[in-house]
């Protein structure tokens, strides 16, 4: 039996961790024991607890309750807490997801204690180091022993940074293993999209019709913390609701909700909140979110996970960022990078509304990334014992 410590903290990590926990429960429970540390980076019930309940993830064994703070203080608190837990648990591996401050703290704590770091969603790059996530993912990749990469572009990124692709082991932090395994979020979509319709009534609650609304999520710091960028995006949403005969559904990340209330010009806030076709709602559960994605006409987002989910549900995507790590979506013509540019967002929406068909070739794997990852971790254990 091997012991892994999984670190989660932010909403998308809890969702990603659900797939691995499910695979362990269903297929590897006699070989892998998982301890879950929740850093507490996200703590509102609708940003954390709801996902544990809905996705059947075991409750965290350890909750560090770090909460919100500046990057330095938040990451330092997590680092101390994770280190203490690792010293107590002495796991064979530490498993990390994505690119948040919780990921970075886990990578530093694990690698300094010589516990092999497993990075799931490795290799992604925006080539924009002003994003805190870009720093986190580069640091984590370079401290990892096993790197699980969702896409081929991610493999190329790692090759460019000097990783030996195709090296077959034994793996160490100096000679890591890089595996193209598909996207673990895709595992969840394959699994949950079959049952979501039975489990939630969000379409009825919001009185939405299929293909008659645009789903929007915005939370990136460069969008929320720049009044100009936020105004451009919000103005575009208002324009779509006012002129394109489409509702807009906006499940608001708490970061965005707080800033909108305090920083958005009064007239724009009224235009947004006073429009009956615009549904400004609190964050929704995962099953509610995938029902909204599945039934939307188009998705406008700056989220990483939501971009991929748009592709899975074959929905046109407008990316409210200057670039994306999920370049395959853009290359396949299913998404447009519109940045925080009102005119470009409107133009992109118009383009997709006029386009009958789009191509969505498979780029995110077969929905079994979690099993693949468990098998590689188990193989690696036989090398090191
Ligand atoms: C974090 C990640 C980002 C990821 C996002 C997923 C970093 C640097 N950023 O961004 O990569 O895409 O999570 O959602 O790790 N807040 C609440 N309640 C909560 C959580 C947050 O009110 O439960 C508010 C607080 O005001 C907080 C702000 O949101 O200051 C930002 O939270 P934080 O976790 O620092 O970053 P996110 O923007 O959520
Ligand atoms: N999500 C959710 N409820 C919401 C918004 C998003 O369940 O109100 C899910 C979404 O389906 C995806 C994940 O959260 O699986 C994406 O997280 P987020 O956008 O917060 O972070 P990112 O992926 O950008 O890091």
XYZ file of C-alpha atoms and ligand atoms in Angstrom:
449
model
C 0.000 0.000 0.000
C 1.390 3.423 -0.901
C 0.373 6.662 0.733
C -0.227 9.850 -1.233
C -1.001 13.275 0.136
C -3.229 15.317 -2.169
C -3.260 19.102 -1.727
C -6.318 21.076 -2.794
C -7.310 24.644 -2.028
C -9.134 26.412 -4.847
C -12.426 25.389 -6.479
C -10.990 23.857 -9.680
C -8.535 21.737 -7.693
C -11.291 20.240 -5.602
C -13.102 19.363 -8.825
C -9.965 17.835 -10.397
C -9.190 15.883 -7.227
C -12.634 14.286 -7.420
C -11.562 12.261 -10.469
C -8.456 10.831 -8.801
C -10.268 10.084 -5.531
C -12.988 8.279 -7.507
C -10.421 6.205 -9.418
C -8.663 5.257 -6.167
C -11.976 4.323 -4.533
C -13.159 2.261 -7.511
C -9.971 0.588 -8.731
C -6.985 1.107 -6.447
C -8.295 1.115 -2.872
C -6.132 -1.875 -1.931
C -2.992 -0.217 -3.315
C -3.244 3.533 -2.730
C -4.230 5.352 0.445
C -5.031 9.024 -0.059
C -4.775 11.741 2.592
C -6.367 15.059 1.538
C -5.034 18.400 2.741
C -7.293 21.397 2.070
C -5.305 24.611 2.372
C -8.518 26.603 2.832
C -7.607 28.976 -0.033
C -11.282 28.843 -0.991
C -13.609 28.594 1.977
C -17.124 29.860 1.157
C -19.495 26.894 1.126
C -20.277 27.482 -2.564
C -16.549 27.597 -3.448
C -15.529 24.505 -1.500
C -17.899 22.358 0.580
C -20.478 21.998 -2.185
C -17.946 20.169 -4.378
C -16.933 17.692 -1.688
C -20.595 16.814 -1.157
C -21.746 16.775 -4.755
C -18.727 14.983 -6.254
C -18.407 12.442 -3.454
C -14.887 13.433 -2.392
C -13.848 12.260 1.072
C -13.769 15.155 3.566
C -10.286 16.631 3.900
C -8.201 14.848 6.535
C -6.492 18.144 7.295
C -7.862 21.665 6.776
C -5.254 24.378 7.150
C -7.910 27.153 6.993
C -5.436 29.633 5.489
C -8.074 31.755 3.698
C -7.464 34.898 1.648
C -4.423 37.161 1.920
C -1.634 38.694 -0.144
C 0.274 36.159 -2.254
C 3.258 36.063 0.109
C 1.304 35.662 3.328
C -1.148 33.193 1.871
C 1.534 31.007 0.274
C 3.760 31.161 3.364
C 0.915 30.042 5.619
C 0.165 27.129 3.321
C 3.834 26.188 3.069
C 4.173 25.974 6.853
C 0.980 23.995 7.231
C 1.724 21.558 4.406
C 5.281 20.980 5.638
C 4.026 20.142 9.116
C 1.450 17.722 7.730
C 3.981 16.042 5.419
C 6.388 15.511 8.302
C 3.601 13.827 10.224
C 2.117 11.777 7.375
C 5.393 10.805 5.630
C 3.695 10.052 2.300
C 5.328 8.329 -0.674
C 4.118 11.111 -3.016
C 2.527 14.541 -2.828
C -0.086 15.135 -5.537
C -0.746 18.681 -6.772
C -3.150 20.153 -9.315
C -2.924 23.112 -11.647
C -1.362 26.441 -10.888
C -2.699 28.110 -7.760
C -0.858 29.314 -4.680
C -1.860 26.024 -3.022
C -0.002 24.197 -5.834
C 3.113 26.304 -5.358
C 3.136 25.840 -1.586
C 2.750 22.070 -1.996
C 5.581 21.936 -4.555
C 8.006 23.790 -2.300
C 7.060 21.847 0.824
C 7.204 18.450 -0.873
C 10.393 18.929 -2.868
C 12.341 20.349 0.098
C 11.384 17.258 2.118
C 12.409 15.029 -0.833
C 8.905 13.708 -1.203
C 8.341 13.093 -4.947
C 6.010 15.734 -6.334
C 3.304 14.606 -8.754
C 1.988 17.509 -10.832
C -1.316 16.973 -12.576
C -2.003 19.526 -15.333
C 1.714 20.038 -15.932
C 3.250 21.720 -18.962
C 0.644 24.416 -19.540
C 2.058 27.836 -20.369
C 0.550 31.196 -21.167
C 3.985 32.754 -21.786
C 2.793 35.645 -19.646
C 4.714 35.848 -16.402
C 2.586 38.692 -15.100
C 0.023 35.975 -14.306
C 0.579 34.550 -10.810
C -0.518 31.182 -12.227
C 2.313 31.149 -14.804
C 4.905 31.529 -12.052
C 3.197 28.837 -9.966
C 3.040 26.305 -12.779
C 6.651 26.818 -13.907
C 7.918 26.473 -10.322
C 5.808 23.396 -9.691
C 6.812 21.667 -12.944
C 10.482 22.188 -12.197
C 10.168 20.729 -8.688
C 8.209 17.673 -9.845
C 9.211 14.046 -10.263
C 6.113 12.951 -12.210
C 4.493 15.417 -14.618
C 1.101 14.557 -16.073
C 0.397 16.688 -19.113
C -3.109 17.029 -20.567
C -2.216 18.171 -24.087
C 0.476 17.745 -26.745
C 1.206 21.473 -26.675
C 2.012 21.013 -22.972
C 4.509 18.284 -23.860
C 6.183 20.636 -26.369
C 6.379 23.373 -23.729
C 8.215 21.051 -21.349
C 10.563 19.847 -24.091
C 11.454 23.487 -24.798
C 12.304 23.922 -21.113
C 14.734 20.998 -21.184
C 12.583 18.126 -19.921
C 13.597 14.779 -21.434
C 10.412 13.593 -23.102
C 10.337 9.819 -23.494
C 12.751 9.121 -20.635
C 11.522 5.887 -19.075
C 12.897 6.076 -15.553
C 13.693 5.578 -12.815
C 12.327 9.040 -12.107
C 13.662 11.611 -9.698
C 13.260 15.371 -9.366
C 16.444 15.690 -11.464
C 15.299 13.163 -14.049
C 11.541 13.506 -14.004
C 8.966 11.520 -15.918
C 6.712 13.367 -18.353
C 3.457 11.696 -19.386
C 0.838 12.793 -21.883
C -2.328 11.538 -20.230
C -5.302 13.651 -21.291
C -7.179 16.014 -19.066
C -8.379 14.925 -15.656
C -11.257 17.455 -15.794
C -12.454 15.590 -18.838
C -12.805 12.446 -16.672
C -15.316 14.317 -14.536
C -17.257 15.662 -17.481
C -17.560 12.214 -19.025
C -18.711 10.834 -15.672
C -21.013 13.605 -14.436
C -22.518 14.963 -17.661
C -24.631 11.794 -17.885
C -26.315 12.440 -14.536
C -26.256 16.241 -14.177
C -29.628 16.716 -15.887
C -31.383 14.472 -13.376
C -29.690 16.075 -10.397
C -30.231 19.817 -10.860
C -33.105 22.105 -11.800
C -31.033 25.209 -12.524
C -32.437 25.646 -16.040
C -35.973 25.742 -14.646
C -35.044 27.880 -11.638
C -33.524 30.552 -13.883
C -36.253 30.020 -16.551
C -33.630 29.479 -19.241
C -34.161 27.948 -22.666
C -31.622 25.742 -24.404
C -29.264 27.674 -26.716
C -30.809 30.995 -25.745
C -28.190 32.268 -23.329
C -24.513 33.072 -23.035
C -22.719 31.705 -19.979
C -20.060 34.052 -18.586
C -17.477 33.665 -15.829
C -14.817 36.238 -14.964
C -12.346 36.025 -12.091
C -8.748 36.568 -13.320
C -6.976 39.204 -11.261
C -5.940 41.205 -14.329
C -9.630 41.500 -15.271
C -11.137 42.088 -11.828
C -8.409 44.394 -10.564
C -8.291 46.625 -13.634
C -11.387 48.886 -13.685
C -10.886 49.531 -17.387
C -10.750 45.842 -18.350
C -13.678 44.918 -16.128
C -15.771 47.721 -17.630
C -14.999 46.590 -21.176
C -16.097 43.021 -20.387
C -19.243 44.075 -18.519
C -20.204 46.538 -21.275
C -19.876 43.728 -23.808
C -22.148 41.492 -21.719
C -24.739 44.279 -21.480
C -24.548 44.850 -25.232
C -25.157 41.145 -25.923
C -28.178 41.012 -23.606
C -29.611 44.256 -24.995
C -29.087 43.604 -28.712
C -28.660 39.927 -29.500
C -31.814 38.361 -28.102
C -29.804 36.238 -25.678
C -29.884 36.013 -21.896
C -26.617 36.249 -20.025
C -25.927 34.001 -17.033
C -23.064 35.097 -14.779
C -22.219 32.912 -11.777
C -20.096 35.426 -9.901
C -16.781 34.440 -8.338
C -16.598 36.171 -4.913
C -13.564 38.162 -6.050
C -15.551 39.599 -8.963
C -18.693 40.150 -6.885
C -16.790 42.214 -4.321
C -15.026 44.350 -6.919
C -18.149 44.879 -9.025
C -20.060 46.262 -6.096
C -17.311 48.649 -5.036
C -15.503 49.604 -8.257
C -17.915 49.446 -11.190
C -19.303 52.865 -12.238
C -22.882 53.241 -10.942
C -24.454 53.588 -14.392
C -22.778 50.426 -15.702
C -23.683 48.476 -12.559
C -27.336 49.574 -12.998
C -27.275 48.638 -16.681
C -26.047 45.180 -15.687
C -28.103 44.476 -12.591
C -31.254 46.184 -13.905
C -31.528 44.042 -17.048
C -33.982 41.174 -16.569
C -32.164 39.130 -19.229
C -28.956 39.195 -17.204
C -28.818 36.653 -14.381
C -26.200 37.685 -11.837
C -26.044 34.692 -9.544
C -23.748 33.348 -6.802
C -21.261 30.608 -7.741
C -23.134 27.467 -8.740
C -22.371 23.830 -7.964
C -20.421 21.701 -10.450
C -23.502 19.843 -11.680
C -25.370 23.127 -12.095
C -22.407 24.554 -13.947
C -22.212 21.690 -16.404
C -25.955 21.956 -17.063
C -25.472 25.650 -17.825
C -22.525 24.868 -20.091
C -24.344 22.070 -21.873
C -27.400 24.233 -22.621
C -25.682 27.528 -23.436
C -25.417 29.037 -26.915
C -21.886 30.282 -26.291
C -19.439 30.683 -23.425
C -17.495 33.836 -22.547
C -14.875 33.284 -19.855
C -11.437 33.946 -18.478
C -11.454 30.637 -16.566
C -9.098 27.836 -17.488
C -11.440 24.977 -16.647
C -14.502 26.542 -18.226
C -12.666 26.928 -21.560
C -12.113 23.173 -21.706
C -15.644 22.405 -20.611
C -16.962 24.652 -23.421
C -15.012 22.516 -25.881
C -16.282 19.280 -24.360
C -19.874 20.448 -24.780
C -19.074 21.682 -28.305
C -19.866 25.305 -27.495
C -18.205 28.280 -29.166
C -15.819 29.996 -26.793
C -14.812 33.624 -26.397
C -11.766 34.017 -24.167
C -11.632 37.256 -22.167
C -7.855 37.081 -21.824
C -4.919 38.172 -23.976
C -3.833 34.538 -24.421
C -4.690 30.999 -23.385
C -2.841 27.877 -22.305
C -5.489 25.800 -24.131
C -4.200 26.708 -27.574
C -5.747 23.667 -29.282
C -9.222 25.158 -28.819
C -8.207 28.293 -30.704
C -6.262 26.367 -33.358
C -9.327 24.218 -34.041
C -11.439 27.334 -34.613
C -13.737 26.645 -31.654
C -12.569 29.655 -29.672
C -11.459 33.244 -30.184
C -9.118 35.248 -27.976
C -10.960 38.529 -27.496
C -9.071 39.815 -24.443
C -10.917 42.436 -22.370
C -11.920 44.331 -25.494
C -15.606 45.174 -25.746
C -15.613 45.490 -29.554
C -13.637 42.250 -30.037
C -15.906 40.328 -27.658
C -19.039 41.508 -29.480
C -17.484 40.819 -32.882
C -16.489 37.293 -31.766
C -19.962 36.532 -30.420
C -21.490 37.774 -33.673
C -19.088 35.615 -35.674
C -20.040 32.460 -33.776
C -23.778 33.212 -33.879
C -23.510 33.301 -37.663
C -21.532 30.066 -37.900
C -23.541 26.896 -38.381
C -20.949 24.240 -37.574
C -17.647 24.033 -35.728
C -15.118 21.223 -35.404
C -14.205 19.764 -32.020
C -11.619 17.017 -32.609
C -10.591 15.235 -29.419
C -7.638 16.919 -27.748
C -8.344 16.197 -24.086
C -8.082 12.407 -23.948
C -10.416 9.530 -23.281
C -11.834 10.370 -19.836
C -9.507 7.929 -18.054
C -6.604 10.186 -17.113
C -7.041 9.405 -13.404
C -6.586 5.640 -13.827
C -3.534 6.246 -16.027
C -2.016 8.489 -13.344
C -2.658 5.949 -10.563
C -0.982 3.206 -12.586
C 2.127 5.313 -13.259
C 2.380 6.280 -9.574
C 2.174 2.617 -8.607
C 4.848 1.654 -11.161
C 7.136 4.378 -9.886
C 6.799 3.024 -6.375
C 8.233 -0.303 -7.497
C 11.315 1.538 -8.848
C 11.973 3.304 -5.564
C 11.487 0.427 -3.119
C -7.489 31.453 -7.375
C -6.250 31.079 -8.164
C -6.584 31.069 -9.654
C -7.771 30.169 -9.945
C -8.940 30.568 -9.049
C -10.054 29.564 -9.223
C -4.085 31.830 -7.242
C -3.011 32.836 -7.338
N -5.192 32.083 -7.978
O -7.855 32.775 -7.739
O -5.466 30.577 -10.380
O -8.128 30.321 -11.283
O -8.529 30.538 -7.669
O -11.271 30.049 -8.795
O -3.949 30.851 -6.546
N -12.813 34.858 -1.876
C -13.945 34.731 -1.118
N -14.313 33.472 -0.745
C -13.622 32.363 -1.055
C -12.460 32.504 -1.825
C -12.072 33.757 -2.235
O -14.613 35.703 -0.789
O -14.042 31.242 -0.674
C -12.428 36.214 -2.331
C -11.528 36.940 -1.343
O -11.893 38.289 -1.358
C -10.148 36.756 -1.952
C -10.460 36.738 -3.446
O -11.710 36.091 -3.562
O -9.261 37.778 -1.593
C -9.424 36.019 -4.288
O -9.239 34.670 -3.800
P -7.853 33.902 -4.082
O -7.975 32.504 -3.660
O -6.711 34.689 -3.537
O -7.697 33.981 -5.642
P -8.757 33.642 -6.783
O -9.033 34.887 -7.538
O -9.878 32.872 -6.225
N -17.373 26.114 -11.706
C -18.427 25.779 -10.867
N -19.277 26.780 -10.467
C -19.129 28.075 -10.866
C -18.061 28.385 -11.738
C -17.183 27.385 -12.131
O -18.600 24.620 -10.497
O -19.937 28.915 -10.464
C -16.441 25.044 -12.123
C -16.271 24.898 -13.604
O -17.276 24.056 -14.144
C -14.878 24.303 -13.693
C -14.153 24.940 -12.539
O -15.163 25.395 -11.643
O -14.927 22.903 -13.503
C -13.321 26.104 -12.997
O -12.886 26.826 -11.893
P -12.479 28.355 -11.963
O -13.066 28.995 -13.160
O -12.784 28.944 -10.637
O -10.882 28.275 -12.037
P -9.826 28.038 -13.213
O -10.200 26.822 -13.954
O -9.807 29.267 -14.042
O -8.536 27.924 -12.471
